[in-house]
PDB file of C-alpha atoms in Angstrom:
ATOM      1  CA  MET A   1      36.407  13.655 -57.311  1.00 83.00           C
ATOM      2  CA  ASP A   2      38.305  10.396 -57.026  1.00 91.00           C
ATOM      3  CA  GLU A   3      39.751   9.030 -53.792  1.00 94.00           C
ATOM      4  CA  GLN A   4      43.371  10.030 -54.585  1.00 93.00           C
ATOM      5  CA  ARG A   5      42.359  13.637 -55.317  1.00 95.00           C
ATOM      6  CA  ALA A   6      40.279  13.832 -52.131  1.00 94.00           C
ATOM      7  CA  LYS A   7      43.186  12.415 -50.096  1.00 96.00           C
ATOM      8  CA  GLY A   8      45.630  14.871 -51.692  1.00 95.00           C
ATOM      9  CA  LEU A   9      43.396  17.908 -51.175  1.00 94.00           C
ATOM     10  CA  ALA A  10      42.782  16.920 -47.556  1.00 94.00           C
ATOM     11  CA  LYS A  11      46.538  16.705 -46.874  1.00 94.00           C
ATOM     12  CA  MET A  12      47.236  19.952 -48.783  1.00 92.00           C
ATOM     13  CA  ASN A  13      44.600  21.693 -46.657  1.00 89.00           C
ATOM     14  CA  GLU A  14      46.203  20.271 -43.511  1.00 88.00           C
ATOM     15  CA  VAL A  15      49.708  21.311 -44.587  1.00 89.00           C
ATOM     16  CA  TYR A  16      48.760  24.891 -45.500  1.00 85.00           C
ATOM     17  CA  GLY A  17      45.829  25.435 -43.152  1.00 79.00           C
ATOM     18  CA  TRP A  18      43.290  26.530 -45.745  1.00 77.00           C
ATOM     19  CA  GLU A  19      40.684  25.023 -48.045  1.00 83.00           C
ATOM     20  CA  MET A  20      42.273  24.647 -51.463  1.00 83.00           C
ATOM     21  CA  PRO A  21      39.660  24.367 -54.199  1.00 88.00           C
ATOM     22  CA  ASN A  22      39.864  21.447 -56.614  1.00 89.00           C
ATOM     23  CA  ILE A  23      41.181  22.668 -59.964  1.00 88.00           C
ATOM     24  CA  GLU A  24      40.333  20.389 -62.868  1.00 86.00           C
ATOM     25  CA  GLY A  25      42.444  20.029 -65.992  1.00 88.00           C
ATOM     26  CA  ASP A  26      45.727  21.584 -64.842  1.00 90.00           C
ATOM     27  CA  PRO A  27      48.478  18.941 -65.159  1.00 92.00           C
ATOM     28  CA  TYR A  28      50.759  20.697 -62.657  1.00 93.00           C
ATOM     29  CA  PHE A  29      47.978  20.971 -60.085  1.00 91.00           C
ATOM     30  CA  ASP A  30      47.135  17.304 -60.704  1.00 92.00           C
ATOM     31  CA  LEU A  31      50.744  16.265 -60.028  1.00 93.00           C
ATOM     32  CA  THR A  32      51.003  18.472 -56.957  1.00 93.00           C
ATOM     33  CA  VAL A  33      47.765  17.355 -55.322  1.00 94.00           C
ATOM     34  CA  ASP A  34      47.632  13.716 -56.382  1.00 95.00           C
ATOM     35  CA  HIS A  35      51.306  12.818 -56.005  1.00 95.00           C
ATOM     36  CA  LEU A  36      53.036  15.333 -53.708  1.00 95.00           C
ATOM     37  CA  PHE A  37      50.199  15.705 -51.196  1.00 95.00           C
ATOM     38  CA  GLY A  38      48.276  12.487 -51.913  1.00 95.00           C
ATOM     39  CA  ASP A  39      51.351  10.249 -51.717  1.00 95.00           C
ATOM     40  CA  ILE A  40      54.527  11.940 -50.438  1.00 95.00           C
ATOM     41  CA  TRP A  41      53.095  14.081 -47.603  1.00 95.00           C
ATOM     42  CA  ASN A  42      50.966  11.092 -46.532  1.00 95.00           C
ATOM     43  CA  ARG A  43      53.873   8.654 -46.214  1.00 95.00           C
ATOM     44  CA  PRO A  44      54.494   7.322 -42.705  1.00 95.00           C
ATOM     45  CA  GLY A  45      57.820   7.617 -40.924  1.00 96.00           C
ATOM     46  CA  LEU A  46      58.093  11.396 -40.485  1.00 96.00           C
ATOM     47  CA  SER A  47      55.861  13.676 -38.453  1.00 95.00           C
ATOM     48  CA  MET A  48      54.250  16.744 -39.963  1.00 94.00           C
ATOM     49  CA  ARG A  49      56.688  18.830 -37.921  1.00 95.00           C
ATOM     50  CA  GLU A  50      59.675  16.959 -39.363  1.00 96.00           C
ATOM     51  CA  LYS A  51      58.307  17.327 -42.897  1.00 96.00           C
ATOM     52  CA  ARG A  52      57.776  21.056 -42.287  1.00 95.00           C
ATOM     53  CA  ILE A  53      61.356  21.490 -41.043  1.00 96.00           C
ATOM     54  CA  MET A  54      62.735  19.669 -44.083  1.00 96.00           C
ATOM     55  CA  THR A  55      60.580  21.742 -46.422  1.00 95.00           C
ATOM     56  CA  LEU A  56      61.715  24.972 -44.788  1.00 96.00           C
ATOM     57  CA  ALA A  57      65.354  23.911 -45.054  1.00 97.00           C
ATOM     58  CA  ALA A  58      64.919  23.045 -48.741  1.00 97.00           C
ATOM     59  CA  VAL A  59      63.137  26.241 -49.771  1.00 96.00           C
ATOM     60  CA  THR A  60      65.654  28.283 -47.786  1.00 97.00           C
ATOM     61  CA  ALA A  61      68.555  26.476 -49.475  1.00 97.00           C
ATOM     62  CA  VAL A  62      67.269  27.418 -52.923  1.00 97.00           C
ATOM     63  CA  GLY A  63      66.506  30.988 -51.888  1.00 95.00           C
ATOM     64  CA  ARG A  64      62.717  30.801 -52.178  1.00 95.00           C
ATOM     65  CA  GLN A  65      61.700  33.248 -49.465  1.00 93.00           C
ATOM     66  CA  ASP A  66      58.194  33.405 -50.954  1.00 92.00           C
ATOM     67  CA  LEU A  67      57.732  29.689 -50.282  1.00 92.00           C
ATOM     68  CA  ALA A  68      59.456  29.957 -46.902  1.00 94.00           C
ATOM     69  CA  GLU A  69      56.957  32.659 -45.952  1.00 93.00           C
ATOM     70  CA  ILE A  70      54.006  30.386 -46.666  1.00 90.00           C
ATOM     71  CA  GLN A  71      55.673  27.505 -44.789  1.00 93.00           C
ATOM     72  CA  VAL A  72      56.525  29.695 -41.779  1.00 94.00           C
ATOM     73  CA  ASN A  73      52.953  30.949 -41.586  1.00 91.00           C
ATOM     74  CA  ALA A  74      51.566  27.412 -41.847  1.00 92.00           C
ATOM     75  CA  ALA A  75      54.024  26.117 -39.203  1.00 93.00           C
ATOM     76  CA  LEU A  76      52.837  28.809 -36.799  1.00 92.00           C
ATOM     77  CA  LEU A  77      49.181  28.374 -37.747  1.00 89.00           C
ATOM     78  CA  ASN A  78      49.332  24.604 -37.237  1.00 89.00           C
ATOM     79  CA  GLU A  79      51.399  25.050 -34.053  1.00 91.00           C
ATOM     80  CA  GLU A  80      54.147  22.769 -35.373  1.00 93.00           C
ATOM     81  CA  LEU A  81      56.910  25.284 -34.621  1.00 94.00           C
ATOM     82  CA  THR A  82      57.153  28.401 -32.482  1.00 93.00           C
ATOM     83  CA  GLY A  83      58.585  31.712 -33.592  1.00 93.00           C
ATOM     84  CA  GLU A  84      61.641  31.036 -31.420  1.00 94.00           C
ATOM     85  CA  GLU A  85      62.188  27.600 -32.977  1.00 95.00           C
ATOM     86  CA  LEU A  86      61.930  29.142 -36.452  1.00 96.00           C
ATOM     87  CA  LYS A  87      64.505  31.802 -35.480  1.00 96.00           C
ATOM     88  CA  GLN A  88      66.840  29.046 -34.251  1.00 96.00           C
ATOM     89  CA  MET A  89      66.383  27.244 -37.579  1.00 95.00           C
ATOM     90  CA  ALA A  90      67.544  30.407 -39.364  1.00 96.00           C
ATOM     91  CA  VAL A  91      70.634  30.630 -37.146  1.00 96.00           C
ATOM     92  CA  PHE A  92      71.419  26.950 -37.694  1.00 96.00           C
ATOM     93  CA  LEU A  93      70.860  27.004 -41.453  1.00 96.00           C
ATOM     94  CA  THR A  94      73.018  30.108 -41.824  1.00 96.00           C
ATOM     95  CA  GLN A  95      76.011  27.991 -40.807  1.00 95.00           C
ATOM     96  CA  TYR A  96      75.365  25.496 -43.608  1.00 95.00           C
ATOM     97  CA  LEU A  97      73.844  27.669 -46.325  1.00 95.00           C
ATOM     98  CA  GLY A  98      75.630  30.950 -45.793  1.00 95.00           C
ATOM     99  CA  PHE A  99      74.600  34.335 -44.490  1.00 95.00           C
ATOM    100  CA  PRO A 100      72.421  35.550 -47.403  1.00 94.00           C
ATOM    101  CA  LEU A 101      70.133  32.500 -47.388  1.00 94.00           C
ATOM    102  CA  GLY A 102      70.017  32.152 -43.595  1.00 94.00           C
ATOM    103  CA  SER A 103      69.310  35.840 -43.118  1.00 94.00           C
ATOM    104  CA  GLY A 104      66.544  35.544 -45.713  1.00 94.00           C
ATOM    105  CA  LEU A 105      64.797  32.949 -43.560  1.00 95.00           C
ATOM    106  CA  ASN A 106      65.436  35.022 -40.428  1.00 94.00           C
ATOM    107  CA  GLY A 107      63.830  38.070 -42.055  1.00 94.00           C
ATOM    108  CA  THR A 108      60.909  35.988 -43.266  1.00 93.00           C
ATOM    109  CA  VAL A 109      60.304  34.635 -39.751  1.00 94.00           C
ATOM    110  CA  ASP A 110      60.423  38.160 -38.303  1.00 94.00           C
ATOM    111  CA  LYS A 111      57.990  39.446 -40.934  1.00 94.00           C
ATOM    112  CA  VAL A 112      55.468  36.612 -40.555  1.00 92.00           C
ATOM    113  CA  VAL A 113      55.580  36.659 -36.744  1.00 91.00           C
ATOM    114  CA  ALA A 114      55.049  40.442 -36.722  1.00 91.00           C
ATOM    115  CA  ARG A 115      52.150  40.254 -39.175  1.00 90.00           C
ATOM    116  CA  ARG A 116      50.519  37.401 -37.252  1.00 88.00           C
ATOM    117  CA  ARG A 117      50.892  39.405 -34.018  1.00 87.00           C
ATOM    118  CA  LYS A 118      49.263  42.461 -35.615  1.00 88.00           C
ATOM    119  CA  ALA A 119      46.437  40.310 -37.008  1.00 84.00           C
ATOM    120  CA  ALA A 120      45.909  38.735 -33.583  1.00 82.00           C
ATOM    121  CA  ASP A 121      45.850  42.193 -31.979  1.00 83.00           C
ATOM    122  CA  ARG A 122      43.106  43.150 -34.451  1.00 84.00           C
ATOM    123  CA  GLY A 123      41.191  39.975 -33.556  1.00 81.00           C
ATOM    124  CA  GLU A 124      41.951  38.291 -36.875  1.00 70.00           C
ATOM    125  CA  GLY A 125      44.193  35.569 -35.491  1.00 59.00           C
ATOM    126  CA  GLU A 126      41.636  32.828 -34.968  1.00 50.00           C
ATOM    127  CA  ASP A 127      40.298  32.469 -38.501  1.00 52.00           C
ATOM    128  CA  LYS A 128      42.476  30.117 -40.550  1.00 54.00           C
ATOM    129  CA  LYS A 129      41.355  31.513 -43.895  1.00 53.00           C
ATOM    130  CA  ALA A 130      42.184  35.050 -42.743  1.00 53.00           C
ATOM    131  CA  ASN A 131      45.628  33.867 -41.654  1.00 52.00           C
ATOM    132  CA  VAL A 132      46.291  32.066 -44.915  1.00 53.00           C
ATOM    133  CA  ASN A 133      44.950  34.936 -47.004  1.00 55.00           C
ATOM    134  CA  ALA A 134      47.348  37.214 -45.129  1.00 52.00           C
ATOM    135  CA  ALA A 135      50.245  34.864 -45.877  1.00 49.00           C
ATOM    136  CA  VAL A 136      49.305  34.504 -49.540  1.00 50.00           C
ATOM    137  CA  LYS A 137      48.849  38.262 -49.863  1.00 53.00           C
ATOM    138  CA  MET A 138      52.334  38.772 -48.388  1.00 47.00           C
ATOM    139  CA  SER A 139      53.765  36.665 -51.199  1.00 43.00           C
ATOM    140  CA  SER A 140      51.619  37.571 -54.176  1.00 45.00           C
ATOM    141  CA  GLY A 141      49.820  40.801 -53.376  1.00 52.00           C
ATOM    142  CA  GLN A 142      46.427  39.074 -53.697  1.00 49.00           C
ATOM    143  CA  THR A 143      44.358  36.964 -51.341  1.00 53.00           C
ATOM    144  CA  LEU A 144      43.046  33.582 -52.415  1.00 47.00           C
ATOM    145  CA  ASP A 145      39.623  35.129 -52.990  1.00 53.00           C
ATOM    146  CA  GLU A 146      41.083  37.862 -55.222  1.00 55.00           C
ATOM    147  CA  ARG A 147      42.864  35.394 -57.518  1.00 44.00           C
TER     148      ARG A 147
END
């Protein structure tokens, strides 16, 4: 694995809170890991929290609740944002994006916070892979290991 790929995978793992395996030969994966995470997410000037907020605003604006769900889970997992801050983001974005998109984020925050609370009550809240698998399963119906 070259240095750029290692740097990109390390940042991707930090952003999402799980260990992403290296996938060879997929041009889209190459672009995502090497450029988006290797270069863009590693640029100085914005904190991880600021990048997370911008990403959440963007995926909410285009109506991608599946991506918002993964971002919300990662923001909570990485302790970049609280559930209350995420709720306030939904209220704020509703004013700029409209009720359907803002309420989509609000519902996503409620769902992820409730699922994380239930997982924590079951003693599953400390394991990052368990948390990420729960978030991925929410979106796709399969855990990372089942894919």
